[in-house]
Structure formats: C-alpha cells, structure tokens
Amino acid sequence: MTILPYHQVESWDFGFPPLTSWRQLMRWIDRWERMVYRVEGESIRMWLPAEVGEGFLAISPLHDQALSLRLFHAGGLNRKAVEQHLRAWWDLDRDMAPFFERFANDGLLRESLKTNQGARIVGFPDLFENLVLGILGQQVNVAFAYTLKQRLTEAFGEVAEFQGETWWRFPRPATLAEASVGQLREMQISQRKAEYVLGVARAMAGNEFSKESLMAMDWAGQMATLTALRGIGSWTAQYVCMKCLHSIRAFPAGDAGLQNAVRDLLAMDRKPTEAELIELSAQWEGWEAYAVWFLWMS
C-alpha cells in the first residue's frame, strides 16, 4: 500500500457566499458517504480526487458561514484548485438571492425556504462517480446504493495510507472499464446494472463524452447525450444534470422523494403523476432544480 508523502501543510479560512449555511450543507454531506470522505462531528477529512491534485484535506467549521481548511501535500497543489472543488461540490458560485426573493411566498416552497435557508445543492464534482451512483440507485434504497458504491470503491479504487489510516478514491473510468460483469455481479450488482456501469466506464475511458463536453451544452443537449447511454433513463440523467452539471432546469419528475413531498404538501390521497409534476414545475421555471431540492427538504 502506498503511504502518501504529504509533508507540507497549509491552513487558511474559506468564507461562504451569502445565503449559505454549513449546518444546512452538513445535513446532506453526512447522510450516506463514508468512503471517498469521512465525517467526524461537524468536520470532514478526505483524500482529494486526483483531478484536483495530490493532497489530503481537513475541513472544520469556524462558524456557520466559514470554514477552516488544512491542506497536506507534497508540493504543486494550490489553494485555488481546492477551493474550486469545494465550490463545485456545494454549488457555491450560484447567487441564491433571486431564488429566495422570487419564491418567498410560493405555496409549496415558502415553509421550506424559511426552515432551510442557507441550503445549497450538495452534488458530485466527479461525473463518473455521479453516473455510477445514479445507476446503482435505480429501484433500490439509497443506503444499499451506497453499499454497492463502497464495494466498487474498495475493489477498483485507488487505495493509500495517510497518518495511519487507509483511504480510497472512487475508481477512474479506465480502471473500471477493464472489469468484467462477473466481478460486479459478485458484489450483488445486478446483471443489467453491471453492464450499464461498465458501458459508461468504457464510453468515458474512450473519450466519447466528458464533464467538460457536457458542461459546454445546454440542458437539452446534456439530457440527449446522457439518455443515449444504455441504462441512463430520464431519472438518472436529470439526477446527474442536477447534482454534477449544475443544470438549474433539471427536474426528476419520476423521483419518489419528490412525489411524496408534493403529495404531502398538497394533502393528496395518492402520489402525483410525472405529468402532473411537470405541469406544476412551470411555476418554478428557471429554478426547477432548486425547487426539487427544497421540496426534498420540506
């Protein structure tokens, strides 16, 4: 096992933009993940993704609107790359004031906006990780999807030791592209999901698409590209658009959590249909993804 040679230490403070709360972010950060980062109380530790650079990051709150960052590295990793990663992870480059101003009195959103002010979409900077989790999460509960993700990470991810602990990175597409369906089936991943995961891995390893290419498209182009992949239906594509590509128009109408939230808020005796939700979403045009986020939190 590689022992990470991170001997340089840098520390600095990282402030949040307006309408951002660490307490609200942590509600989602601390839900399921225990492999690619670890939560300890109100703090996080993580081996940074290779795309960010070679380093280990410790994150602790100074107060609800600012963090203390401690970066361990061997040289060549700058603060800007780390901060860009955090901004992408928590959607910090978005001005939330127009959203709160426009929907302060929205019948379905207003209570959630009051209760959860400071929340932002906690996403996935890594497109491949988000796509794989989206596939694994199809028609199973979230806890089991993360269990499958953990098995994949332990089997195919990079592993190293830092400060006496073992750390993992999520597998890269090229690594997982070499795996077999049989290997994934041994992890309790279904035949079809195994095929879908390997298909996406091979497409990304072959440079058929990338996060950069998708980010250059409009939302319709992103949806068309993603749903052309075997195993990526509308729900998964909307989920990835929302949580990785920062597509504000994303609206996963087939999501059970969204359907349950709207049913309860409208006191319906059944779940709303996808068509009914799409019709309802017209009132949130231009902010559909955040409407979903705050409905989930309601």
Short mmCIF file of C-alpha atoms in Angstrom, two decimals:
data_model
loop_
_atom_site.label_atom_id
_atom_site.label_comp_id
_atom_site.label_asym_id
_atom_site.label_seq_id
_atom_site.Cartn_x
_atom_site.Cartn_y
_atom_site.Cartn_z
CA MET A 1 0.00 0.00 0.00
CA THR A 2 1.26 3.46 -0.91
CA ILE A 3 1.99 5.77 2.03
CA LEU A 4 1.06 9.28 0.98
CA PRO A 5 4.12 11.57 1.17
CA TYR A 6 2.28 14.72 2.22
CA HIS A 7 4.68 16.72 4.35
CA GLN A 8 3.73 20.31 3.51
CA VAL A 9 0.87 21.82 5.45
CA GLU A 10 -1.14 24.93 4.59
CA SER A 11 -4.02 26.37 6.56
CA TRP A 12 -6.47 29.11 5.63
CA ASP A 13 -10.02 30.28 6.13
CA PHE A 14 -12.71 29.79 3.50
CA GLY A 15 -15.78 32.02 3.67
CA PHE A 16 -19.15 31.22 2.16
CA PRO A 17 -21.16 33.44 -0.18
CA PRO A 18 -24.40 34.92 1.17
CA LEU A 19 -27.30 32.57 1.86
CA THR A 20 -25.05 29.62 2.67
CA SER A 21 -25.01 27.66 5.92
CA TRP A 22 -22.54 24.96 6.94
CA ARG A 23 -25.21 23.43 9.18
CA GLN A 24 -27.53 23.06 6.17
CA LEU A 25 -24.79 21.67 3.92
CA MET A 26 -23.81 19.11 6.55
CA ARG A 27 -27.37 17.75 6.65
CA TRP A 28 -26.66 16.27 3.21
CA ILE A 29 -22.92 15.74 3.39
CA ASP A 30 -23.38 13.50 6.43
CA ARG A 31 -26.12 11.29 5.01
CA TRP A 32 -24.51 8.24 3.41
CA GLU A 33 -20.94 8.62 2.17
CA ARG A 34 -18.16 7.01 4.21
CA MET A 35 -15.62 6.05 1.54
CA VAL A 36 -14.40 9.00 -0.52
CA TYR A 37 -14.68 11.29 2.50
CA ARG A 38 -15.28 10.82 6.22
CA VAL A 39 -17.43 12.91 8.52
CA GLU A 40 -16.40 13.39 12.13
CA GLY A 41 -18.83 15.57 14.03
CA GLU A 42 -19.04 18.81 12.06
CA SER A 43 -15.74 18.19 10.24
CA ILE A 44 -14.70 16.31 7.10
CA ARG A 45 -11.48 14.65 6.06
CA MET A 46 -10.73 13.41 2.56
CA TRP A 47 -8.05 12.27 0.15
CA LEU A 48 -8.60 14.72 -2.67
CA PRO A 49 -9.62 13.36 -6.09
CA ALA A 50 -6.71 13.01 -8.48
CA GLU A 51 -8.28 15.60 -10.79
CA VAL A 52 -7.91 18.20 -8.02
CA GLY A 53 -4.34 17.28 -7.21
CA GLU A 54 -2.27 15.17 -4.84
CA GLY A 55 -3.28 16.16 -1.36
CA PHE A 56 -5.30 15.47 1.77
CA LEU A 57 -7.85 17.97 3.06
CA ALA A 58 -9.26 18.51 6.54
CA ILE A 59 -12.33 20.76 6.78
CA SER A 60 -13.66 22.21 10.04
CA PRO A 61 -16.19 24.98 10.67
CA LEU A 62 -15.10 28.29 12.16
CA HIS A 63 -18.78 29.20 12.40
CA ASP A 64 -21.85 28.63 10.23
CA GLN A 65 -20.60 30.83 7.36
CA ALA A 66 -16.90 29.98 7.24
CA LEU A 67 -14.55 27.03 7.30
CA SER A 68 -11.00 26.34 8.35
CA LEU A 69 -9.15 24.36 5.66
CA ARG A 70 -5.97 22.39 6.33
CA LEU A 71 -4.20 21.01 3.27
CA PHE A 72 -1.47 18.37 3.37
CA HIS A 73 0.51 17.88 0.16
CA ALA A 74 3.94 17.22 -1.29
CA GLY A 75 4.10 20.39 -3.38
CA GLY A 76 2.44 21.53 -6.58
CA LEU A 77 -1.11 21.76 -5.21
CA ASN A 78 -2.53 25.25 -4.80
CA ARG A 79 -5.41 26.63 -2.83
CA LYS A 80 -7.33 27.67 -5.94
CA ALA A 81 -7.76 24.05 -7.10
CA VAL A 82 -9.04 23.02 -3.67
CA GLU A 83 -11.49 25.92 -3.47
CA GLN A 84 -12.77 25.21 -7.00
CA HIS A 85 -13.50 21.65 -5.91
CA LEU A 86 -15.49 22.83 -2.88
CA ARG A 87 -17.42 25.38 -4.93
CA ALA A 88 -18.38 22.71 -7.45
CA TRP A 89 -19.30 20.24 -4.72
CA TRP A 90 -21.64 22.69 -2.95
CA ASP A 91 -22.74 24.89 -5.89
CA LEU A 92 -21.24 27.98 -4.26
CA ASP A 93 -20.90 30.05 -7.44
CA ARG A 94 -24.66 30.49 -7.73
CA ASP A 95 -26.33 33.68 -6.47
CA MET A 96 -29.25 32.38 -4.42
CA ALA A 97 -30.83 35.74 -3.65
CA PRO A 98 -33.09 35.76 -6.76
CA PHE A 99 -34.42 32.31 -5.85
CA PHE A 100 -35.37 33.29 -2.31
CA GLU A 101 -36.84 36.61 -3.44
CA ARG A 102 -38.94 35.05 -6.22
CA PHE A 103 -40.36 32.13 -4.21
CA ALA A 104 -40.62 33.58 -0.71
CA ASN A 105 -44.41 33.29 -0.94
CA ASP A 106 -44.65 30.19 -3.12
CA GLY A 107 -47.36 27.91 -1.77
CA LEU A 108 -45.23 24.75 -1.84
CA LEU A 109 -41.78 26.20 -1.15
CA ARG A 110 -42.20 29.03 1.33
CA GLU A 111 -42.04 26.97 4.55
CA SER A 112 -39.01 25.00 3.36
CA LEU A 113 -37.26 28.22 2.30
CA LYS A 114 -37.74 29.64 5.79
CA THR A 115 -36.69 26.49 7.59
CA ASN A 116 -33.78 25.56 5.32
CA GLN A 117 -32.36 28.93 4.33
CA GLY A 118 -28.67 28.51 3.62
CA ALA A 119 -29.07 25.14 1.92
CA ARG A 120 -27.46 24.51 -1.46
CA ILE A 121 -27.38 21.51 -3.75
CA VAL A 122 -24.71 19.17 -2.41
CA GLY A 123 -23.59 17.40 -5.54
CA PHE A 124 -20.83 15.33 -7.10
CA PRO A 125 -17.93 17.13 -8.78
CA ASP A 126 -16.94 13.77 -10.37
CA LEU A 127 -19.23 12.96 -13.32
CA PHE A 128 -18.31 9.27 -13.41
CA GLU A 129 -18.99 8.84 -9.69
CA ASN A 130 -22.39 10.51 -10.10
CA LEU A 131 -23.34 8.40 -13.12
CA VAL A 132 -22.35 5.15 -11.40
CA LEU A 133 -24.24 6.03 -8.21
CA GLY A 134 -27.24 7.00 -10.32
CA ILE A 135 -27.22 3.59 -11.98
CA LEU A 136 -26.69 1.73 -8.71
CA GLY A 137 -29.54 3.69 -7.13
CA GLN A 138 -32.13 2.70 -9.70
CA GLN A 139 -35.03 0.92 -7.96
CA VAL A 140 -33.16 0.32 -4.68
CA ASN A 141 -32.97 2.34 -1.47
CA VAL A 142 -30.23 4.92 -1.03
CA ALA A 143 -28.42 3.03 1.73
CA PHE A 144 -27.97 -0.07 -0.43
CA ALA A 145 -26.83 2.04 -3.40
CA TYR A 146 -24.04 3.48 -1.23
CA THR A 147 -23.17 -0.01 -0.01
CA LEU A 148 -22.66 -1.08 -3.63
CA LYS A 149 -20.64 2.06 -4.29
CA GLN A 150 -18.42 1.21 -1.31
CA ARG A 151 -17.80 -2.28 -2.69
CA LEU A 152 -16.82 -0.87 -6.08
CA THR A 153 -14.53 1.67 -4.46
CA GLU A 154 -12.77 -0.91 -2.31
CA ALA A 155 -12.33 -3.28 -5.24
CA PHE A 156 -11.32 -0.87 -8.02
CA GLY A 157 -10.46 2.49 -6.46
CA GLU A 158 -7.01 3.76 -5.58
CA VAL A 159 -6.01 2.99 -2.00
CA ALA A 160 -3.31 4.54 0.17
CA GLU A 161 -2.33 5.19 3.77
CA PHE A 162 -2.15 8.60 5.41
CA GLN A 163 -1.47 9.26 9.08
CA GLY A 164 -2.02 5.60 9.90
CA GLU A 165 -5.41 5.31 8.18
CA THR A 166 -6.48 3.71 4.90
CA TRP A 167 -8.08 5.99 2.31
CA TRP A 168 -9.75 5.38 -1.03
CA ARG A 169 -10.56 7.29 -4.19
CA PHE A 170 -13.52 6.45 -6.37
CA PRO A 171 -12.45 4.32 -9.37
CA ARG A 172 -11.47 6.04 -12.59
CA PRO A 173 -13.35 5.10 -15.76
CA ALA A 174 -10.29 3.50 -17.36
CA THR A 175 -9.80 1.22 -14.35
CA LEU A 176 -13.40 0.08 -14.13
CA ALA A 177 -13.55 -0.34 -17.91
CA GLU A 178 -11.22 -3.34 -17.51
CA ALA A 179 -13.56 -5.09 -15.08
CA SER A 180 -15.96 -7.87 -16.02
CA VAL A 181 -19.67 -8.24 -15.44
CA GLY A 182 -18.89 -11.29 -13.33
CA GLN A 183 -16.73 -9.27 -10.95
CA LEU A 184 -19.53 -6.75 -10.40
CA ARG A 185 -22.12 -9.49 -10.03
CA GLU A 186 -20.09 -10.85 -7.08
CA MET A 187 -20.81 -7.53 -5.32
CA GLN A 188 -24.59 -8.06 -5.62
CA ILE A 189 -24.83 -5.66 -8.54
CA SER A 190 -27.45 -6.94 -10.94
CA GLN A 191 -26.52 -8.19 -14.41
CA ARG A 192 -28.03 -5.18 -16.17
CA LYS A 193 -26.61 -2.61 -13.79
CA ALA A 194 -23.18 -4.20 -14.14
CA GLU A 195 -23.48 -3.91 -17.91
CA TYR A 196 -24.62 -0.29 -17.64
CA VAL A 197 -21.78 0.69 -15.28
CA LEU A 198 -19.15 -0.94 -17.49
CA GLY A 199 -20.68 0.64 -20.59
CA VAL A 200 -20.43 4.12 -19.09
CA ALA A 201 -16.88 3.42 -17.89
CA ARG A 202 -15.80 2.33 -21.36
CA ALA A 203 -17.51 5.29 -23.04
CA MET A 204 -15.77 7.76 -20.74
CA ALA A 205 -12.45 5.95 -20.96
CA GLY A 206 -12.78 6.15 -24.75
CA ASN A 207 -13.41 9.91 -24.57
CA GLU A 208 -16.89 9.59 -26.06
CA PHE A 209 -18.04 12.27 -23.61
CA SER A 210 -16.76 14.08 -20.53
CA LYS A 211 -17.91 16.51 -17.89
CA GLU A 212 -16.29 19.32 -19.88
CA SER A 213 -18.12 18.39 -23.08
CA LEU A 214 -21.44 18.19 -21.24
CA MET A 215 -20.89 21.49 -19.45
CA ALA A 216 -20.49 23.15 -22.84
CA MET A 217 -24.02 22.05 -23.82
CA ASP A 218 -27.39 23.43 -22.85
CA TRP A 219 -29.67 21.34 -20.64
CA ALA A 220 -31.45 19.74 -23.60
CA GLY A 221 -28.10 18.69 -25.10
CA GLN A 222 -26.97 17.24 -21.80
CA MET A 223 -30.15 15.22 -21.48
CA ALA A 224 -29.90 13.93 -25.05
CA THR A 225 -26.28 12.87 -24.59
CA LEU A 226 -26.85 11.14 -21.27
CA THR A 227 -30.05 9.32 -22.21
CA ALA A 228 -28.32 7.97 -25.33
CA LEU A 229 -26.21 5.85 -22.97
CA ARG A 230 -27.54 2.38 -22.24
CA GLY A 231 -29.00 2.28 -18.76
CA ILE A 232 -29.34 6.05 -18.38
CA GLY A 233 -33.02 6.94 -18.42
CA SER A 234 -34.67 10.26 -17.75
CA TRP A 235 -34.49 9.99 -13.94
CA THR A 236 -30.76 9.22 -13.86
CA ALA A 237 -29.98 11.88 -16.47
CA GLN A 238 -31.97 14.52 -14.57
CA TYR A 239 -30.25 13.48 -11.35
CA VAL A 240 -26.79 13.87 -12.92
CA CYS A 241 -27.72 17.18 -14.56
CA MET A 242 -28.86 18.47 -11.19
CA LYS A 243 -26.08 17.17 -8.96
CA CYS A 244 -22.99 17.29 -11.17
CA LEU A 245 -23.61 19.62 -14.13
CA HIS A 246 -25.38 22.37 -12.15
CA SER A 247 -28.24 22.40 -14.64
CA ILE A 248 -30.85 24.59 -12.97
CA ARG A 249 -33.55 23.25 -15.32
CA ALA A 250 -33.17 19.65 -14.14
CA PHE A 251 -36.42 18.25 -12.75
CA PRO A 252 -36.53 14.50 -11.96
CA ALA A 253 -40.32 14.14 -12.06
CA GLY A 254 -40.03 10.38 -11.58
CA ASP A 255 -38.28 10.72 -8.23
CA ALA A 256 -40.20 9.07 -5.39
CA GLY A 257 -38.99 11.56 -2.80
CA LEU A 258 -40.25 14.48 -4.89
CA GLN A 259 -43.57 12.76 -5.48
CA ASN A 260 -44.01 12.07 -1.76
CA ALA A 261 -43.16 15.65 -0.80
CA VAL A 262 -45.70 17.14 -3.21
CA ARG A 263 -48.35 14.61 -2.20
CA ASP A 264 -47.94 15.56 1.46
CA LEU A 265 -47.84 19.31 0.87
CA LEU A 266 -50.98 19.19 -1.27
CA ALA A 267 -52.68 16.66 1.04
CA MET A 268 -53.30 14.33 -1.91
CA ASP A 269 -54.57 10.78 -1.40
CA ARG A 270 -52.07 9.48 -3.97
CA LYS A 271 -48.71 10.38 -5.43
CA PRO A 272 -48.82 12.93 -8.24
CA THR A 273 -48.04 11.57 -11.69
CA GLU A 274 -44.95 12.64 -13.60
CA ALA A 275 -47.17 14.60 -15.98
CA GLU A 276 -48.77 16.43 -13.05
CA LEU A 277 -45.38 17.28 -11.58
CA ILE A 278 -44.05 18.54 -14.90
CA GLU A 279 -47.11 20.77 -15.22
CA LEU A 280 -46.57 22.01 -11.66
CA SER A 281 -42.91 22.76 -12.36
CA ALA A 282 -43.88 25.55 -14.76
CA GLN A 283 -44.24 27.87 -11.75
CA TRP A 284 -40.56 27.32 -10.92
CA GLU A 285 -39.22 27.82 -14.44
CA GLY A 286 -35.57 28.74 -14.37
CA TRP A 287 -35.11 27.29 -10.85
CA GLU A 288 -36.54 23.77 -11.19
CA ALA A 289 -33.54 22.00 -9.64
CA TYR A 290 -33.65 24.15 -6.52
CA ALA A 291 -37.40 23.75 -6.24
CA VAL A 292 -36.78 19.98 -6.13
CA TRP A 293 -34.01 20.39 -3.56
CA PHE A 294 -36.17 22.41 -1.17
CA LEU A 295 -39.13 20.10 -1.68
CA TRP A 296 -36.90 17.19 -0.71
CA MET A 297 -36.04 19.11 2.46
CA SER A 298 -39.63 20.03 3.29
#
